[in-house]
Amino acid sequence: MLEAMQDWDLVVHHLIDHAAREHGSREHVTHWADGTETRTDWAGIRRDALKMTQALRRLGVGKGDRIATLAMNHSRHLVTWYGATGVGGILHTINPRLFEDQLDYIVNHAEDRVLLYDAAFQPIVDMMRSRWASVEHYICFDPPPGSDAIAFEDWIGAEDGDTEWAPVDERDPCMLCYTSGTTGNPKGVLYEHRSTMLHAWAGIQPMAFDFDATTVMLPVVPMFHAASWGLPWAGAITGVKFVYSAVNDPEVLCDLMDREGVTHSAGVPTVWLAMFQHADETGRDLPNLKQAVIGGSAAPRFMIERLMKHGIRVAHAWGMTETSPIGTVGAPTFDWADKNFDEKVGVVQMQGRSIFGVELRTVSLDDMSTPLPRDGETAGALQIRGPWVVKRYFKADQDAVDAEGWFDTGDVGILHPDGTLQLTDRTKDVIKSGGEWISSVELENAAVGHPAVAEAAAVGMPHPKWDERPVLFVVKKAGAEVTGGEIIEHLKHQVAKWWLPDAVEFVDDIPHTATGKISKKDLRERFADYTLEV
Amino acid sequence: MLEAMQDWDLVVHHLIDHAAREHGSREHVTHWADGTETRTDWAGIRRDALKMTQALRRLGVGKGDRIATLAMNHSRHLVTWYGATGVGGILHTINPRLFEDQLDYIVNHAEDRVLLYDAAFQPIVDMMRSRWASVEHYICFDPPPGSDAIAFEDWIGAEDGDTEWAPVDERDPCMLCYTSGTTGNPKGVLYEHRSTMLHAWAGIQPMAFDFDATTVMLPVVPMFHAASWGLPWAGAITGVKFVYSAVNDPEVLCDLMDREGVTHSAGVPTVWLAMFQHADETGRDLPNLKQAVIGGSAAPRFMIERLMKHGIRVAHAWGMTETSPIGTVGAPTFDWADKNFDEKVGVVQMQGRSIFGVELRTVSLDDMSTPLPRDGETAGALQIRGPWVVKRYFKADQDAVDAEGWFDTGDVGILHPDGTLQLTDRTKDVIKSGGEWISSVELENAAVGHPAVAEAAAVGMPHPKWDERPVLFVVKKAGAEVTGGEIIEHLKHQVAKWWLPDAVEFVDDIPHTATGKISKKDLRERFADYTLEV
């Protein structure tokens, strides 16, 4: 190595140093659970993060130690991102919506030594405390008056901030996020300083988060979900003004967006649904955003249409905890100007194309060693590789990737000739019938198009001749009446005849995972004794 | 190292692989010197670059070898960027405007083994060939009919492209650019794969090149100038459509911009001046660009105003060969929406703020170990550090930076509280009078505002009492008449009284460097015997 250019480690300390130096007075607004609002700025975030590293060192917490949070979006949570990593520790953001046994598992698996939490999650702390053996210190971000919890502001307030970040290597871990785990125990993805930095740089590009110094971002995606899509890191690069809300009430969100001049937001589809509902009920306009990032699960067409009609650019993204999470973004294609509105919506509705860094391929569902063509027709198991993709889960004894570095996403998709990804199913949900594959998701999407259907789940049930055949479980809308035959009739116009379910079963509810997705695992367990009539 | 995330080297091979895979059919248009046009695409660039690596290997050229170009902007030149680096070699782009002794020096210093050149530079090759001892192979990009030169297309046409990029380490060098050298011999800056990749990722952000899949870029900045500002690397990230012109005729450029739907361009101020002149002479509109990047030297206010009035966003950038070159960009500030047009022009006219990665400071001109405040008033020597800043020049026996990694740019500037850089002079041109500093550039800018002045250069001349005092050398406009007293009178309204030149000397011409800047070195030599009347 000649060392012709300068040495500069890819460590997240640079992010907060830059933001505080070049965008120090740029605001952070927090709307707290109790309705109060506080303001700080990038210089304040850095000062407090430095104080936090001192407070952590005083507790004997340092390099490689796991520091957990159980919190909504707010500026103190952001301080913790930079403070925990600043001491050389590993930030572990816990999803408070996890079930009890998952909360038990992940904190013990992570061996968290410190846990910082919102007062709103005091019941979880009280419930779990005796089972969380590794946690030595509990600190509350916003203790109510009279609480005997250690208050975050008091804890860091005892320090002067006159310190330095811990030296770390760029391949050292800086953050730990557990997958929600639709099967088996949650798995920990350990992000490194280097992977986080490259992901952040890639994230600010026009085709993804589109960040510059004028950006005002209200991230609805929680800081405990998939590294908040990397926004807290990426925002530091251009000194984004962050507007946080510790509550997800659509009225609060719309008020904040209007009042604080929010230009960018990001959230799962249900967030936008709630905004629509609020707008419809109150007659108020949707906020005048420049861009809305939608990810987490596929956005329906009407949602994309409505946002785009309102002049909001929609970046429909796909990724997962294992991919930091940005994999693909549905951004304008090179021939954008030649497309009409419907065609544009069609492009955005697919899951977009991979951004530079990550690479996609599909392989045969029957034989994972056979790559499939990008023909826009053949569905296969989606695989991904790149610098911000997991190699080995935390504490795992073998790699999560194959010899060529491909990570199997568990998704089923079609790759188009221009690289556009079209997701069709999950590997474990796709239904194999007579040697061919039926997409459970397409059946469900077609079914919920029926006016009487509130929710639908298609599951492959064992069949003596065809291996599996689809059964559709349906929750009717309140007060609606519909027969199985009518639903089959409705589906006939939308899917191939051999895809039609062998049975439609009406149920009162469909089980969900902690992140709100349909839990086919629980559905299959509930109907373990189900037998198809042949 | 846990290797929790995937290994992925920061090497430029990834750029062309991604562009060919995800944007393979996206066009590259070249307008050649003879007026013909050719088209290829990103897949074609990669295929030809792979062929070139085979052709280089056949010549025994490989890892670490220097492969030089003497060429304008065209698609074959781009192939060479990826082909030379693809074989593990070091691309050396030579500025054909260098003087004979500089051309001699840099090729011998670089020990170039292969030289690829445009037919337009055949006279340079013929003149220098006997002195370029290291060059074993000459290949012509566009030999005219009847030429006996080896034609690039024939040379790579003999290969099948069925090969792989050479394995390289991310800290291996990939490119070599020499500074134009206003003093002493040119110095070689050796870019590494890693520094080039980080610079490219940083470059595509909205505040800099603003690249996405819809971008159509006509880079007027030559591929031989400061790595063409990194555009050939950055463009691959989002699959930019490149439109190249091997000639810099403003009519050709305007035609290409209109016809090919160019959205982005980049060039030095004189490029835009020529476009204005062409528009004024012909009555045609300026092209409808989305963004114009101006760098290389400071753009005058009227230029920025005219472009912005036409609806073109101006990114006024500062950097140097030693900084890859992006240092700062004059992009919209957070309070952009609150500024009126004049204020916006004022922001853009300064040299902008550092983008994430690089860090700036100013130090006292009297004592370089004393950092100065960012007070918007105090001028000092500008220093920079970061991952794409030089550490050691090629073949130098010591580092070009201080113990803390600061590289002294040779520029004099003021840093404002928000980090905005305002350049005021070059360290070696600033005039020291009575212990205080006078900006030669400000004197010159004020002088050229006089209607009779074509060009002006301020130089500090020895003075027994004040150490130095400014003398202004002036070239009058053709046919114009003006006295030294009238020019002093004109300056009185614009600079402090003690800044006023002690003498105004009228000259027929002012010497320039190879890159078109005023050569104060030559001016000082010409007036070595000059004595101020005291």
PDB file of N, CA and C in Angstrom, chain B residues 497-532:
ATOM      1  N   LYS B 497      -8.306  51.946   1.373  1.00  0.00           N
ATOM      2  CA  LYS B 497      -7.344  52.891   0.797  1.00  0.00           C
ATOM      3  C   LYS B 497      -5.919  52.324   0.795  1.00  0.00           C
ATOM      4  N   TRP B 498      -5.565  51.603   1.857  1.00  0.00           N
ATOM      5  CA  TRP B 498      -4.195  51.094   1.935  1.00  0.00           C
ATOM      6  C   TRP B 498      -3.947  49.908   1.005  1.00  0.00           C
ATOM      7  N   TRP B 499      -5.057  49.403   0.357  1.00  0.00           N
ATOM      8  CA  TRP B 499      -4.924  48.350  -0.640  1.00  0.00           C
ATOM      9  C   TRP B 499      -4.576  48.924  -2.028  1.00  0.00           C
ATOM     10  N   LEU B 500      -4.787  50.243  -2.226  1.00  0.00           N
ATOM     11  CA  LEU B 500      -4.626  50.815  -3.571  1.00  0.00           C
ATOM     12  C   LEU B 500      -3.203  50.613  -4.089  1.00  0.00           C
ATOM     13  N   PRO B 501      -3.079  50.148  -5.337  1.00  0.00           N
ATOM     14  CA  PRO B 501      -1.752  49.871  -5.897  1.00  0.00           C
ATOM     15  C   PRO B 501      -0.860  51.122  -5.867  1.00  0.00           C
ATOM     16  N   ASP B 502       0.411  50.886  -5.651  1.00  0.00           N
ATOM     17  CA  ASP B 502       1.375  51.986  -5.696  1.00  0.00           C
ATOM     18  C   ASP B 502       1.650  52.407  -7.123  1.00  0.00           C
ATOM     19  N   ALA B 503       1.384  51.503  -8.062  1.00  0.00           N
ATOM     20  CA  ALA B 503       1.597  51.840  -9.472  1.00  0.00           C
ATOM     21  C   ALA B 503       0.674  51.021 -10.346  1.00  0.00           C
ATOM     22  N   VAL B 504       0.299  51.603 -11.484  1.00  0.00           N
ATOM     23  CA  VAL B 504      -0.445  50.873 -12.513  1.00  0.00           C
ATOM     24  C   VAL B 504       0.429  50.844 -13.752  1.00  0.00           C
ATOM     25  N   GLU B 505       0.743  49.637 -14.234  1.00  0.00           N
ATOM     26  CA  GLU B 505       1.613  49.497 -15.405  1.00  0.00           C
ATOM     27  C   GLU B 505       0.811  48.878 -16.547  1.00  0.00           C
ATOM     28  N   PHE B 506       0.790  49.578 -17.699  1.00  0.00           N
ATOM     29  CA  PHE B 506       0.057  49.030 -18.848  1.00  0.00           C
ATOM     30  C   PHE B 506       0.982  48.107 -19.636  1.00  0.00           C
ATOM     31  N   VAL B 507       0.466  46.904 -19.963  1.00  0.00           N
ATOM     32  CA  VAL B 507       1.250  45.910 -20.711  1.00  0.00           C
ATOM     33  C   VAL B 507       0.418  45.424 -21.894  1.00  0.00           C
ATOM     34  N   ASP B 508       1.106  44.839 -22.878  1.00  0.00           N
ATOM     35  CA  ASP B 508       0.397  44.339 -24.063  1.00  0.00           C
ATOM     36  C   ASP B 508      -0.279  43.003 -23.811  1.00  0.00           C
ATOM     37  N   ASP B 509       0.315  42.237 -22.910  1.00  0.00           N
ATOM     38  CA  ASP B 509      -0.301  40.936 -22.605  1.00  0.00           C
ATOM     39  C   ASP B 509       0.128  40.493 -21.214  1.00  0.00           C
ATOM     40  N   ILE B 510      -0.646  39.562 -20.661  1.00  0.00           N
ATOM     41  CA  ILE B 510      -0.342  38.971 -19.358  1.00  0.00           C
ATOM     42  C   ILE B 510      -0.151  37.470 -19.588  1.00  0.00           C
ATOM     43  N   PRO B 511       0.926  36.887 -19.072  1.00  0.00           N
ATOM     44  CA  PRO B 511       1.187  35.457 -19.347  1.00  0.00           C
ATOM     45  C   PRO B 511       0.188  34.535 -18.643  1.00  0.00           C
ATOM     46  N   HIS B 512      -0.067  33.372 -19.262  1.00  0.00           N
ATOM     47  CA  HIS B 512      -1.021  32.397 -18.712  1.00  0.00           C
ATOM     48  C   HIS B 512      -0.387  31.028 -18.570  1.00  0.00           C
ATOM     49  N   THR B 513      -0.947  30.207 -17.691  1.00  0.00           N
ATOM     50  CA  THR B 513      -0.503  28.813 -17.545  1.00  0.00           C
ATOM     51  C   THR B 513      -1.217  27.947 -18.577  1.00  0.00           C
ATOM     52  N   ALA B 514      -0.865  26.657 -18.588  1.00  0.00           N
ATOM     53  CA  ALA B 514      -1.467  25.714 -19.542  1.00  0.00           C
ATOM     54  C   ALA B 514      -2.965  25.563 -19.323  1.00  0.00           C
ATOM     55  N   THR B 515      -3.436  25.830 -18.119  1.00  0.00           N
ATOM     56  CA  THR B 515      -4.869  25.694 -17.880  1.00  0.00           C
ATOM     57  C   THR B 515      -5.582  27.045 -17.948  1.00  0.00           C
ATOM     58  N   GLY B 516      -4.873  28.069 -18.485  1.00  0.00           N
ATOM     59  CA  GLY B 516      -5.534  29.336 -18.765  1.00  0.00           C
ATOM     60  C   GLY B 516      -5.564  30.327 -17.619  1.00  0.00           C
ATOM     61  N   LYS B 517      -4.907  29.995 -16.505  1.00  0.00           N
ATOM     62  CA  LYS B 517      -4.887  30.942 -15.388  1.00  0.00           C
ATOM     63  C   LYS B 517      -3.735  31.932 -15.579  1.00  0.00           C
ATOM     64  N   ILE B 518      -3.869  33.098 -14.956  1.00  0.00           N
ATOM     65  CA  ILE B 518      -2.783  34.083 -15.006  1.00  0.00           C
ATOM     66  C   ILE B 518      -1.545  33.492 -14.341  1.00  0.00           C
ATOM     67  N   SER B 519      -0.410  33.560 -15.019  1.00  0.00           N
ATOM     68  CA  SER B 519       0.828  33.024 -14.453  1.00  0.00           C
ATOM     69  C   SER B 519       1.610  34.154 -13.790  1.00  0.00           C
ATOM     70  N   LYS B 520       1.422  34.314 -12.503  1.00  0.00           N
ATOM     71  CA  LYS B 520       2.117  35.380 -11.776  1.00  0.00           C
ATOM     72  C   LYS B 520       3.610  35.085 -11.707  1.00  0.00           C
ATOM     73  N   LYS B 521       3.920  33.789 -11.732  1.00  0.00           N
ATOM     74  CA  LYS B 521       5.320  33.381 -11.718  1.00  0.00           C
ATOM     75  C   LYS B 521       6.033  33.992 -12.931  1.00  0.00           C
ATOM     76  N   ASP B 522       5.420  33.812 -14.118  1.00  0.00           N
ATOM     77  CA  ASP B 522       6.022  34.361 -15.330  1.00  0.00           C
ATOM     78  C   ASP B 522       6.025  35.890 -15.300  1.00  0.00           C
ATOM     79  N   LEU B 523       4.983  36.466 -14.742  1.00  0.00           N
ATOM     80  CA  LEU B 523       4.886  37.921 -14.665  1.00  0.00           C
ATOM     81  C   LEU B 523       6.001  38.474 -13.761  1.00  0.00           C
ATOM     82  N   ARG B 524       6.209  37.784 -12.643  1.00  0.00           N
ATOM     83  CA  ARG B 524       7.269  38.213 -11.726  1.00  0.00           C
ATOM     84  C   ARG B 524       8.644  38.102 -12.384  1.00  0.00           C
ATOM     85  N   GLU B 525       8.811  37.012 -13.149  1.00  0.00           N
ATOM     86  CA  GLU B 525      10.105  36.840 -13.843  1.00  0.00           C
ATOM     87  C   GLU B 525      10.325  37.956 -14.856  1.00  0.00           C
ATOM     88  N   ARG B 526       9.225  38.281 -15.573  1.00  0.00           N
ATOM     89  CA  ARG B 526       9.341  39.318 -16.602  1.00  0.00           C
ATOM     90  C   ARG B 526       9.697  40.675 -15.974  1.00  0.00           C
ATOM     91  N   PHE B 527       9.193  40.908 -14.769  1.00  0.00           N
ATOM     92  CA  PHE B 527       9.426  42.194 -14.098  1.00  0.00           C
ATOM     93  C   PHE B 527      10.364  42.035 -12.891  1.00  0.00           C
ATOM     94  N   ALA B 528      11.338  41.114 -13.048  1.00  0.00           N
ATOM     95  CA  ALA B 528      12.256  40.827 -11.938  1.00  0.00           C
ATOM     96  C   ALA B 528      13.046  42.069 -11.514  1.00  0.00           C
ATOM     97  N   ASP B 529      13.282  42.960 -12.468  1.00  0.00           N
ATOM     98  CA  ASP B 529      14.088  44.150 -12.154  1.00  0.00           C
ATOM     99  C   ASP B 529      13.246  45.359 -11.789  1.00  0.00           C
ATOM    100  N   TYR B 530      11.947  45.142 -11.658  1.00  0.00           N
ATOM    101  CA  TYR B 530      11.036  46.262 -11.389  1.00  0.00           C
ATOM    102  C   TYR B 530      11.348  46.888 -10.030  1.00  0.00           C
ATOM    103  N   THR B 531      11.378  48.209  -9.986  1.00  0.00           N
ATOM    104  CA  THR B 531      11.597  48.887  -8.712  1.00  0.00           C
ATOM    105  C   THR B 531      10.477  49.900  -8.482  1.00  0.00           C
ATOM    106  N   LEU B 532       9.927  49.849  -7.306  1.00  0.00           N
ATOM    107  CA  LEU B 532       8.883  50.806  -6.944  1.00  0.00           C
ATOM    108  C   LEU B 532       9.522  52.144  -6.620  1.00  0.00           C
TER     109      LEU B 532
END
